[in-house]
mmCIF file of C-alpha atoms in Angstrom:
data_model
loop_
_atom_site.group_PDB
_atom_site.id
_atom_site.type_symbol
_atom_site.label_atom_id
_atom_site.label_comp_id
_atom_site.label_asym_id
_atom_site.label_seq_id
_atom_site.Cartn_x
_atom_site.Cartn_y
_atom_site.Cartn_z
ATOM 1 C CA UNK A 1 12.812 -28.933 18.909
ATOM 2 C CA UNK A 2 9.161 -29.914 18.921
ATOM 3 C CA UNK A 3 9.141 -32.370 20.588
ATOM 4 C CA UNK A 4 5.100 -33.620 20.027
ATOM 5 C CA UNK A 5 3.707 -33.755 16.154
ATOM 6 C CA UNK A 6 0.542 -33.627 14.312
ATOM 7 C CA UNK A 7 1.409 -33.707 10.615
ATOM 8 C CA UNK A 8 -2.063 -33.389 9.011
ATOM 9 C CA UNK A 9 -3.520 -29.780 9.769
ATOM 10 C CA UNK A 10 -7.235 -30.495 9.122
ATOM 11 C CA UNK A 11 -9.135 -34.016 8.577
ATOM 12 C CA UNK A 12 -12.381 -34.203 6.990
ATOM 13 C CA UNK A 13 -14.746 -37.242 6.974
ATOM 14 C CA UNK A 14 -18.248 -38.265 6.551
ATOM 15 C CA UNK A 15 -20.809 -38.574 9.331
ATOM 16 C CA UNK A 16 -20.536 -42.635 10.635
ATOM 17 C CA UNK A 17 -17.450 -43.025 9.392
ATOM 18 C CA UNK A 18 -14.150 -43.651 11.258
ATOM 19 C CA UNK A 19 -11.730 -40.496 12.403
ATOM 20 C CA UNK A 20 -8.311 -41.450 12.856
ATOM 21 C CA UNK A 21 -6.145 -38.366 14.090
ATOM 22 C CA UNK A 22 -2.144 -38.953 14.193
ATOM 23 C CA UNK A 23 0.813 -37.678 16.589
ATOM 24 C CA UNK A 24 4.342 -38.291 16.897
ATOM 25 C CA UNK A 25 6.945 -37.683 19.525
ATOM 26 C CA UNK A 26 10.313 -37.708 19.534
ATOM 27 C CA UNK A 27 11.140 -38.121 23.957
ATOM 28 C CA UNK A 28 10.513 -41.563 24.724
ATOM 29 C CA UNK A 29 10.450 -40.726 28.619
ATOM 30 C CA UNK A 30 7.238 -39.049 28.615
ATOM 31 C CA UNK A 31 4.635 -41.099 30.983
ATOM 32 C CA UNK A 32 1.201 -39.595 29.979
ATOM 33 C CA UNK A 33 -0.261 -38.855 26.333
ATOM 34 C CA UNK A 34 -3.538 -37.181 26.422
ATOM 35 C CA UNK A 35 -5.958 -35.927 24.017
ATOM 36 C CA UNK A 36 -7.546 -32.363 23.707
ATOM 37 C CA UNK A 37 -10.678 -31.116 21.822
ATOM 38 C CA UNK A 38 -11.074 -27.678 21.752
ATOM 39 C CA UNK A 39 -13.877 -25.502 20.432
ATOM 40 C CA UNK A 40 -13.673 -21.360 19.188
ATOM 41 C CA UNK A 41 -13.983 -18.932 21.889
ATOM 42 C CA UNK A 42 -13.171 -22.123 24.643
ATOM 43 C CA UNK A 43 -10.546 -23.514 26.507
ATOM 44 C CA UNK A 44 -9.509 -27.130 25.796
ATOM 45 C CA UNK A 45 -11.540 -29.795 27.482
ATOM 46 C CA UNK A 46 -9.627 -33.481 28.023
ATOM 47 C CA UNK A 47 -10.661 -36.080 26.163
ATOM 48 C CA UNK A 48 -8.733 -39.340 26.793
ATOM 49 C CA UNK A 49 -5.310 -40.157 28.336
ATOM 50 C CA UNK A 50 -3.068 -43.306 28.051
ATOM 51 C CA UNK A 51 -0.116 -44.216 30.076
ATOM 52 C CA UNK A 52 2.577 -44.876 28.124
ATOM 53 C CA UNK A 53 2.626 -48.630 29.572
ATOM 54 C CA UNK A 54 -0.425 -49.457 28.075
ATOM 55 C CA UNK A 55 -0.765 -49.910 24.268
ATOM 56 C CA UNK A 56 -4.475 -48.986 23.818
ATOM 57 C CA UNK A 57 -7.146 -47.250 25.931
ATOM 58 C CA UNK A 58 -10.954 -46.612 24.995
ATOM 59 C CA UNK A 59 -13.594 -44.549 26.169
ATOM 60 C CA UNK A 60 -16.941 -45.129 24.280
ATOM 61 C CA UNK A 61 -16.666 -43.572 20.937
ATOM 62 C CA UNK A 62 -13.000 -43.239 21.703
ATOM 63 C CA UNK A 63 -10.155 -45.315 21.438
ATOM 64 C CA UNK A 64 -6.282 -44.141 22.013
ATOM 65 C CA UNK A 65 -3.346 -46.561 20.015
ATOM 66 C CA UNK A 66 0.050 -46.428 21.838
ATOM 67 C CA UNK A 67 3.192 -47.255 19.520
ATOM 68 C CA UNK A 68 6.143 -46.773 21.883
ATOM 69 C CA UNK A 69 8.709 -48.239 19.089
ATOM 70 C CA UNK A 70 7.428 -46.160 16.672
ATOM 71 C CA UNK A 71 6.974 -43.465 19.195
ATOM 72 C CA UNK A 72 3.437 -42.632 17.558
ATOM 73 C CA UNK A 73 -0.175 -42.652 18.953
ATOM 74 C CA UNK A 74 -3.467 -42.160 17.101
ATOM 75 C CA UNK A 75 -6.998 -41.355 18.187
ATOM 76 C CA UNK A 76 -9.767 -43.277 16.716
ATOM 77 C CA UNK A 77 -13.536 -41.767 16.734
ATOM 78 C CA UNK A 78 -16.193 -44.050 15.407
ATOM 79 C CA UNK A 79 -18.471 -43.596 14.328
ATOM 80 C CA UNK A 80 -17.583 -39.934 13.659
ATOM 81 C CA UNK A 81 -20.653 -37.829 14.134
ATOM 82 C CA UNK A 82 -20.526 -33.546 13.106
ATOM 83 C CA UNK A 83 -20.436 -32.717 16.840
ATOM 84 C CA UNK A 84 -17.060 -34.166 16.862
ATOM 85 C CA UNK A 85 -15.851 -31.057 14.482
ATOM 86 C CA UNK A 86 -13.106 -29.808 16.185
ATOM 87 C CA UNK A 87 -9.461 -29.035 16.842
ATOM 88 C CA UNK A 88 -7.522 -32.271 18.666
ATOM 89 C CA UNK A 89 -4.697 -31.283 20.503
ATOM 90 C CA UNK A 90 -1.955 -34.084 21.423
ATOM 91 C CA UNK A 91 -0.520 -33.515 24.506
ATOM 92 C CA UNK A 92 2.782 -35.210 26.691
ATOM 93 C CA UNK A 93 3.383 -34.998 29.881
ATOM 94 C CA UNK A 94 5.586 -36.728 33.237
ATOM 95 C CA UNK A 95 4.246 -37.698 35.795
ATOM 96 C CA UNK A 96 6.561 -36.195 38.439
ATOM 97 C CA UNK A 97 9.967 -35.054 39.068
ATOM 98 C CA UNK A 98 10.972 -31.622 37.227
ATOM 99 C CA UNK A 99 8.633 -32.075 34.755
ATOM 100 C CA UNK A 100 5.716 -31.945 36.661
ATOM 101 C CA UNK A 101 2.759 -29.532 35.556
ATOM 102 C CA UNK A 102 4.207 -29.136 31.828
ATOM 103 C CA UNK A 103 1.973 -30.406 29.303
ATOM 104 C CA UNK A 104 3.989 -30.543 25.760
ATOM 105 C CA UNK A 105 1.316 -29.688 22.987
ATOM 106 C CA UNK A 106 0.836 -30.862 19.578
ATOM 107 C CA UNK A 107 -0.099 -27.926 17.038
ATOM 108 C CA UNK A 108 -3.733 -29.830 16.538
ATOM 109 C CA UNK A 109 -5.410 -31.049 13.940
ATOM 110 C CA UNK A 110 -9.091 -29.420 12.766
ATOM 111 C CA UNK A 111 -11.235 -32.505 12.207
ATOM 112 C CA UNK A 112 -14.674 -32.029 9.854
ATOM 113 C CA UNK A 113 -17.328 -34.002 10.310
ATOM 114 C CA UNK A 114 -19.756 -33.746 7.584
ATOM 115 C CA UNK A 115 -23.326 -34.536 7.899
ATOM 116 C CA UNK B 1 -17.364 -27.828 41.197
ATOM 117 C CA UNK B 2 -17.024 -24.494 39.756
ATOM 118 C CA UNK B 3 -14.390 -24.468 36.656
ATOM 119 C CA UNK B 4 -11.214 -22.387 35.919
ATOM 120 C CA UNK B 5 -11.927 -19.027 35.434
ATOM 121 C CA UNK B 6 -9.860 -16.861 34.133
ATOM 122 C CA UNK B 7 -10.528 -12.747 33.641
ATOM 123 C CA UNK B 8 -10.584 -10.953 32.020
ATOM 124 C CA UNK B 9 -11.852 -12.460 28.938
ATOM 125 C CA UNK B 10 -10.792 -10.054 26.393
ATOM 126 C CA UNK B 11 -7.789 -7.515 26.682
ATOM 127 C CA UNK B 12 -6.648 -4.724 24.223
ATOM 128 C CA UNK B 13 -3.424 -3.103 25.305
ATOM 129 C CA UNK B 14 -0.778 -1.040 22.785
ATOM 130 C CA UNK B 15 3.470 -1.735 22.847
ATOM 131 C CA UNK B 16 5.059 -0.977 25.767
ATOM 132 C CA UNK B 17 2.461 -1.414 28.209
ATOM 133 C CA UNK B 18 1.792 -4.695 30.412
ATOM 134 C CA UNK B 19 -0.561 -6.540 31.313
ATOM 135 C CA UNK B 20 -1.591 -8.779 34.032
ATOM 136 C CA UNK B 21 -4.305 -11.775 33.547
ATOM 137 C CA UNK B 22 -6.031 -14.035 36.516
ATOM 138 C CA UNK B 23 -6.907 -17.268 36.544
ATOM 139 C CA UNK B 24 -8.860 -18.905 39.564
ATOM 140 C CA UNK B 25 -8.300 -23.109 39.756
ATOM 141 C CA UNK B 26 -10.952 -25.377 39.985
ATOM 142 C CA UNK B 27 -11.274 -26.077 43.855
ATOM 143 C CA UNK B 28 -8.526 -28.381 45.900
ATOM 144 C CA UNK B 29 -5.867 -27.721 42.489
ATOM 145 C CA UNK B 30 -2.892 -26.766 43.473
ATOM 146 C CA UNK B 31 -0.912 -27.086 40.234
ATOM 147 C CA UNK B 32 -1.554 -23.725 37.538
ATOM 148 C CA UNK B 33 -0.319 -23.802 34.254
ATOM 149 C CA UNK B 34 -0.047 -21.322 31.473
ATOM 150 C CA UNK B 35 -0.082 -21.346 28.285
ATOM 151 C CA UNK B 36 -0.171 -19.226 25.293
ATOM 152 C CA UNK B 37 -1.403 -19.875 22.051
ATOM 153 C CA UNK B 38 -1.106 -18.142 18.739
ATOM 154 C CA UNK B 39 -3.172 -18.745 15.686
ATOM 155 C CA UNK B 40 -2.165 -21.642 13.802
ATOM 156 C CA UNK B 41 0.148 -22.935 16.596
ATOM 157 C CA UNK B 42 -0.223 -25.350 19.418
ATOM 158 C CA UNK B 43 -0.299 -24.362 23.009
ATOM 159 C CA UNK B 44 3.170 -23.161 23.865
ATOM 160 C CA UNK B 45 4.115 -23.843 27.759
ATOM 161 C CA UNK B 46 5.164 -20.694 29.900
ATOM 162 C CA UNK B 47 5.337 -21.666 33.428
ATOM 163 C CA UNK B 48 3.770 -23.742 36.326
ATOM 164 C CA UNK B 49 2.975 -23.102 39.898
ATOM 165 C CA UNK B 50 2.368 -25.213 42.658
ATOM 166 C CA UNK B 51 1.971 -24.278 45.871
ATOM 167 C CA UNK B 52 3.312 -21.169 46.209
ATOM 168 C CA UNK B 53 6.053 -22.317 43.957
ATOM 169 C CA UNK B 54 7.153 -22.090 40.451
ATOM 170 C CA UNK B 55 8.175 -25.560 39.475
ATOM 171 C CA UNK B 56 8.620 -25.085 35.513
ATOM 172 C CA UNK B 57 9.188 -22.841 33.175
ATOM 173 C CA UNK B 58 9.074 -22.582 29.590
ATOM 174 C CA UNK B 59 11.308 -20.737 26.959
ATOM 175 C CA UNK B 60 9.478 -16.954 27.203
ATOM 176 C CA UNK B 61 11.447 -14.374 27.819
ATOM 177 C CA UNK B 62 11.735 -12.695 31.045
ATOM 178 C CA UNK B 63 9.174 -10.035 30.278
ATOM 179 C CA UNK B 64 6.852 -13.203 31.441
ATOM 180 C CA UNK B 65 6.627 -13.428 34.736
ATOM 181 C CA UNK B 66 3.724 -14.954 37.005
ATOM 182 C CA UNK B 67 2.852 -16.211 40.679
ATOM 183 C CA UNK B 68 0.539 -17.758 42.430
ATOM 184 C CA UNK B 69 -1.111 -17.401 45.957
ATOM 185 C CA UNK B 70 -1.897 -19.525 48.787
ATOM 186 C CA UNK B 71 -5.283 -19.812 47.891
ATOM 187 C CA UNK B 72 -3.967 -21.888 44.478
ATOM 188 C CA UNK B 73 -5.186 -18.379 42.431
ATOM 189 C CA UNK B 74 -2.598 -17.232 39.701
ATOM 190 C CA UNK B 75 -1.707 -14.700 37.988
ATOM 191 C CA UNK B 76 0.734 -13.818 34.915
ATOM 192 C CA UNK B 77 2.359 -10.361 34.096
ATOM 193 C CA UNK B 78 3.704 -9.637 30.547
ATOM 194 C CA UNK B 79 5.885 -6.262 30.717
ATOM 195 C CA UNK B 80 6.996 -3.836 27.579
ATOM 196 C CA UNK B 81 4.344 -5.788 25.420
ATOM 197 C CA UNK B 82 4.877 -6.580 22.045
ATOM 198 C CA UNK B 83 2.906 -7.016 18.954
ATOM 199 C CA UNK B 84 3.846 -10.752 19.161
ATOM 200 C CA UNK B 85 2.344 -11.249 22.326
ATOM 201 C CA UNK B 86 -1.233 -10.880 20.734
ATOM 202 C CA UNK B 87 -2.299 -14.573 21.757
ATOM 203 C CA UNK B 88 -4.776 -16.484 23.619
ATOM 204 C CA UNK B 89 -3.278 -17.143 27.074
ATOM 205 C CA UNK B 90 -4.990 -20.082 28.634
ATOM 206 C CA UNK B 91 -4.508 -21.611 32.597
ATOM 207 C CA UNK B 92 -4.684 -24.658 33.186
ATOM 208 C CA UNK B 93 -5.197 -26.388 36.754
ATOM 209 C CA UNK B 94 -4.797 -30.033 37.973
ATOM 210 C CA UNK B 95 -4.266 -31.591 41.086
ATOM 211 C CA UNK B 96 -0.902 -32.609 41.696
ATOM 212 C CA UNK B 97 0.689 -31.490 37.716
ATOM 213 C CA UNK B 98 0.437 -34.160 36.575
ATOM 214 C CA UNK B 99 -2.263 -36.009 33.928
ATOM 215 C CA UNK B 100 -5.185 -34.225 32.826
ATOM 216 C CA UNK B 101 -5.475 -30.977 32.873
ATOM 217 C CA UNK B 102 -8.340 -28.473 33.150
ATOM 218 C CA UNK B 103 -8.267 -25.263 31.161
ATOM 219 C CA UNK B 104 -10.111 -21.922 31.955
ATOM 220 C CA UNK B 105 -11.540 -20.442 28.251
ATOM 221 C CA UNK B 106 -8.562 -17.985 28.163
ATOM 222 C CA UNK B 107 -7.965 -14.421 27.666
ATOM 223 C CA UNK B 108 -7.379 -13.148 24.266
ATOM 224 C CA UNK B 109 -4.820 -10.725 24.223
ATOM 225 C CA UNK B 110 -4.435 -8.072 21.177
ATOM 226 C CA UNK B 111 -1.561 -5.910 21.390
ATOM 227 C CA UNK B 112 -1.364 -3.054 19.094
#
């Protein structure tokens, strides 16, 4: 049972334009949903985080969209630039209790920015 | 603050051997996480530690095993090693468990 989505592999879009990167989950008691970018040969670095009480969260360039009834969340980049090519992990977590420490991953999507 | 580090970076072992990787948290963590990852596949959850203690574990079979040390430092043992385990294990540290977490840049793992 997986419990996180990402349905699109790979995105590709043009340099300015908007990135919109999808996720679905199916356990509606997860607290935190967080966003990953990872580069080759690196570890993933955090990007942004929401708490699943809030509906929308932005960070610059960055903007997380929290649908709890649709249990879905998106990540917006704009405008996309070619240093944003990269794989975006989703990510779920709890904030306490026996779930504390596991982070449920999304299998990413490999976003293409082209110049 | 110094990052995760994790060593070694790079690890070629054959079936039936095992292995054991090291990850070092970022300073005043006391939550470690693992995870592996295979190519094409998200990052699948193996086990946490905090303080001293294991708090959650993922579905690996027992040949993973791991602990962790009063000074936060982890480490993870894979016994009787298996082609399938050729994957990119990465740590992970945070304060408490919960929210962000910070990942180390993993060690590749190629069993053969």
């Amino acid at each position: 049972d997986q419990q996180v989505k990402q349905n699109s592999p790979s995105l590709s879009v043009q340099e300015g334009r908007i990135s919109i990167l999808n996720c679905d989950y199916t356990n509606s008691m997860f607290d935190y949903f967080l966003w990953y970018k990872k580069y080759p040969a690196e570890g993933p670095t955090f990007l942004i985080s929401i708490s699943s009480i809030k509906d929308k969260n932005e960070d610059g360039r960055f903007t997380v969209f929290l649908n709890k009834s649709a249990k879905h969340l998106s990540l917006h980049i704009v405008p996309s630039q070619p240093g944003d090519s990269a794989v975006y992990f989703c990510a779920a977590s709890f904030a306490g209790g026996t779930n504390a420490g596991k982070s449920t991953f999304g299998d990413g999507t490999t976003l293409t920015v082209k110049p | 603050k110094a990052g995760v580090t994790q060593t070694p970076r790079y690890l070629i072992k054959t079936r039936g051997q095992q292995v054991t990787l090291s990850c070092s948290p970022i300073s005043g963590h006391r939550s470690v996480s693992w995870y592996q990852q295979t190519p094409g596949q998200g990052l699948q959850f193996l086990f946490e530690y905090f303080s001293e203690t294991q708090r959650n574990k993922g579905n690996f079979p027992g040949r993973f095993s791991g602990r962790q040390f009063s000074n936060s430092r982890s480490e993870m043992n894979v016994s009787t090693l298996e082609l399938g385990d050729s994957a990119l294990y990465l740590c992970a540290s945070s304060l408490q468990g919960q929210g962000e977490q910070f990942f180390g840049p993993g060690t590749r793992l190629t069993v053969l």
